[in-house]
PDB file of C-alpha atoms in Angstrom:
ATOM      1  CA  MET A   1     161.165  93.165  91.726  1.00 94.00           C
ATOM      2  CA  LEU A   2     159.250  92.656  94.849  1.00 91.00           C
ATOM      3  CA  VAL A   3     161.468  92.172  97.897  1.00 95.00           C
ATOM      4  CA  LEU A   4     159.995  90.640 101.060  1.00 94.00           C
ATOM      5  CA  SER A   5     161.505  89.705 104.468  1.00 94.00           C
ATOM      6  CA  ARG A   6     160.165  86.291 105.811  1.00 95.00           C
ATOM      7  CA  LYS A   7     161.190  84.348 108.854  1.00 95.00           C
ATOM      8  CA  LYS A   8     161.388  80.438 109.252  1.00 96.00           C
ATOM      9  CA  ASN A   9     157.822  78.895 108.983  1.00 96.00           C
ATOM     10  CA  GLU A  10     156.451  81.883 107.162  1.00 97.00           C
ATOM     11  CA  SER A  11     155.565  81.809 103.496  1.00 97.00           C
ATOM     12  CA  ILE A  12     154.612  83.938 100.585  1.00 97.00           C
ATOM     13  CA  MET A  13     151.639  83.190  97.946  1.00 97.00           C
ATOM     14  CA  ILE A  14     152.089  83.581  94.207  1.00 96.00           C
ATOM     15  CA  GLY A  15     148.668  83.924  92.757  1.00 96.00           C
ATOM     16  CA  ASP A  16     146.082  81.686  94.277  1.00 97.00           C
ATOM     17  CA  HIS A  17     147.922  78.407  93.913  1.00 97.00           C
ATOM     18  CA  ILE A  18     151.601  78.672  94.596  1.00 97.00           C
ATOM     19  CA  GLU A  19     153.003  78.888  98.079  1.00 98.00           C
ATOM     20  CA  VAL A  20     156.831  79.507  98.789  1.00 97.00           C
ATOM     21  CA  LYS A  21     157.749  78.384 102.364  1.00 98.00           C
ATOM     22  CA  ILE A  22     160.801  79.238 104.395  1.00 97.00           C
ATOM     23  CA  LEU A  23     161.785  75.960 105.812  1.00 98.00           C
ATOM     24  CA  SER A  24     165.151  76.991 107.305  1.00 97.00           C
ATOM     25  CA  VAL A  25     167.863  79.551 107.447  1.00 95.00           C
ATOM     26  CA  GLU A  26     171.423  78.441 108.191  1.00 94.00           C
ATOM     27  CA  GLY A  27     174.185  81.075 107.703  1.00 94.00           C
ATOM     28  CA  ASP A  28     173.996  82.344 104.162  1.00 94.00           C
ATOM     29  CA  GLN A  29     171.832  79.398 102.916  1.00 95.00           C
ATOM     30  CA  VAL A  30     167.929  79.496 102.872  1.00 95.00           C
ATOM     31  CA  LYS A  31     165.842  76.223 102.284  1.00 97.00           C
ATOM     32  CA  LEU A  32     162.610  76.872 100.501  1.00 97.00           C
ATOM     33  CA  GLY A  33     159.654  74.733 100.048  1.00 97.00           C
ATOM     34  CA  ILE A  34     157.521  75.221  97.131  1.00 97.00           C
ATOM     35  CA  VAL A  35     153.820  74.049  96.878  1.00 97.00           C
ATOM     36  CA  ALA A  36     152.472  74.277  93.532  1.00 97.00           C
ATOM     37  CA  PRO A  37     150.096  72.407  91.151  1.00 97.00           C
ATOM     38  CA  LYS A  38     151.482  69.571  89.217  1.00 96.00           C
ATOM     39  CA  ASN A  39     151.057  71.274  85.944  1.00 97.00           C
ATOM     40  CA  VAL A  40     153.480  74.219  87.084  1.00 95.00           C
ATOM     41  CA  LYS A  41     156.935  73.332  86.299  1.00 94.00           C
ATOM     42  CA  VAL A  42     159.401  74.389  89.068  1.00 95.00           C
ATOM     43  CA  HIS A  43     163.248  74.377  88.274  1.00 95.00           C
ATOM     44  CA  ARG A  44     166.380  76.024  89.924  1.00 95.00           C
ATOM     45  CA  SER A  45     167.599  78.751  87.668  1.00 95.00           C
ATOM     46  CA  GLU A  46     170.600  76.867  86.366  1.00 97.00           C
ATOM     47  CA  VAL A  47     168.448  73.819  85.407  1.00 96.00           C
ATOM     48  CA  PHE A  48     165.994  76.117  83.602  1.00 95.00           C
ATOM     49  CA  GLN A  49     168.917  77.716  81.731  1.00 96.00           C
ATOM     50  CA  ALA A  50     170.400  74.306  80.788  1.00 96.00           C
ATOM     51  CA  ILE A  51     166.750  73.260  79.433  1.00 94.00           C
ATOM     52  CA  GLN A  52     166.573  76.515  77.518  1.00 94.00           C
ATOM     53  CA  GLU A  53     169.888  75.864  75.888  1.00 92.00           C
ATOM     54  CA  GLN A  54     169.135  72.382  75.029  1.00 91.00           C
ATOM     55  CA  ASN A  55     165.863  73.549  73.427  1.00 88.00           C
ATOM     56  CA  LYS A  56     167.662  76.156  71.221  1.00 85.00           C
ATOM     57  CA  GLU A  57     170.334  73.512  70.175  1.00 82.00           C
ATOM     58  CA  ALA A  58     167.392  71.059  69.225  1.00 80.00           C
ATOM     59  CA  LEU A  59     165.701  73.838  67.252  1.00 78.00           C
ATOM     60  CA  ASN A  60     168.938  74.588  65.321  1.00 74.00           C
ATOM     61  CA  MET A  61     169.487  70.835  64.614  1.00 71.00           C
ATOM     62  CA  ASN A  62     165.947  70.572  63.308  1.00 64.00           C
ATOM     63  CA  THR A  63     166.343  73.643  60.966  1.00 68.00           C
ATOM     64  CA  ASN A  64     169.659  72.351  59.701  1.00 67.00           C
ATOM     65  CA  LEU A  65     168.126  68.914  58.973  1.00 69.00           C
ATOM     66  CA  LEU A  66     165.312  70.565  57.234  1.00 69.00           C
ATOM     67  CA  GLN A  67     167.703  72.582  54.947  1.00 74.00           C
ATOM     68  CA  GLN A  68     169.581  69.355  54.102  1.00 74.00           C
ATOM     69  CA  LEU A  69     166.292  67.599  53.154  1.00 73.00           C
ATOM     70  CA  LYS A  70     165.253  70.512  51.040  1.00 75.00           C
ATOM     71  CA  LYS A  71     168.546  70.154  48.911  1.00 73.00           C
ATOM     72  CA  LYS A  72     167.822  66.641  48.153  1.00 64.00           C
TER      73      LYS A  72
END
C-alpha cells in the first residue's frame, strides 16, 4: 500500500488517465474528486462489494437453473 499526504486542492495520478483530487477536509471527512475516463468504473467500496455479491448470486442462480434443465 502506498500512503501519501495531500492537502486541499492537491491531487495524485493513477496511471496516465486517473486523477484523484482532494476537494475538502472537514474534521475526519475528506471529499475526493475522481477524474477518470468513462470506461473506468468508479464505485465506493460498499457499492462495489454489493455488486460483487449480486453477481455471485446471479451466477449461482444460473448454475441451479442449468442443473434443473439438465434433469428434464
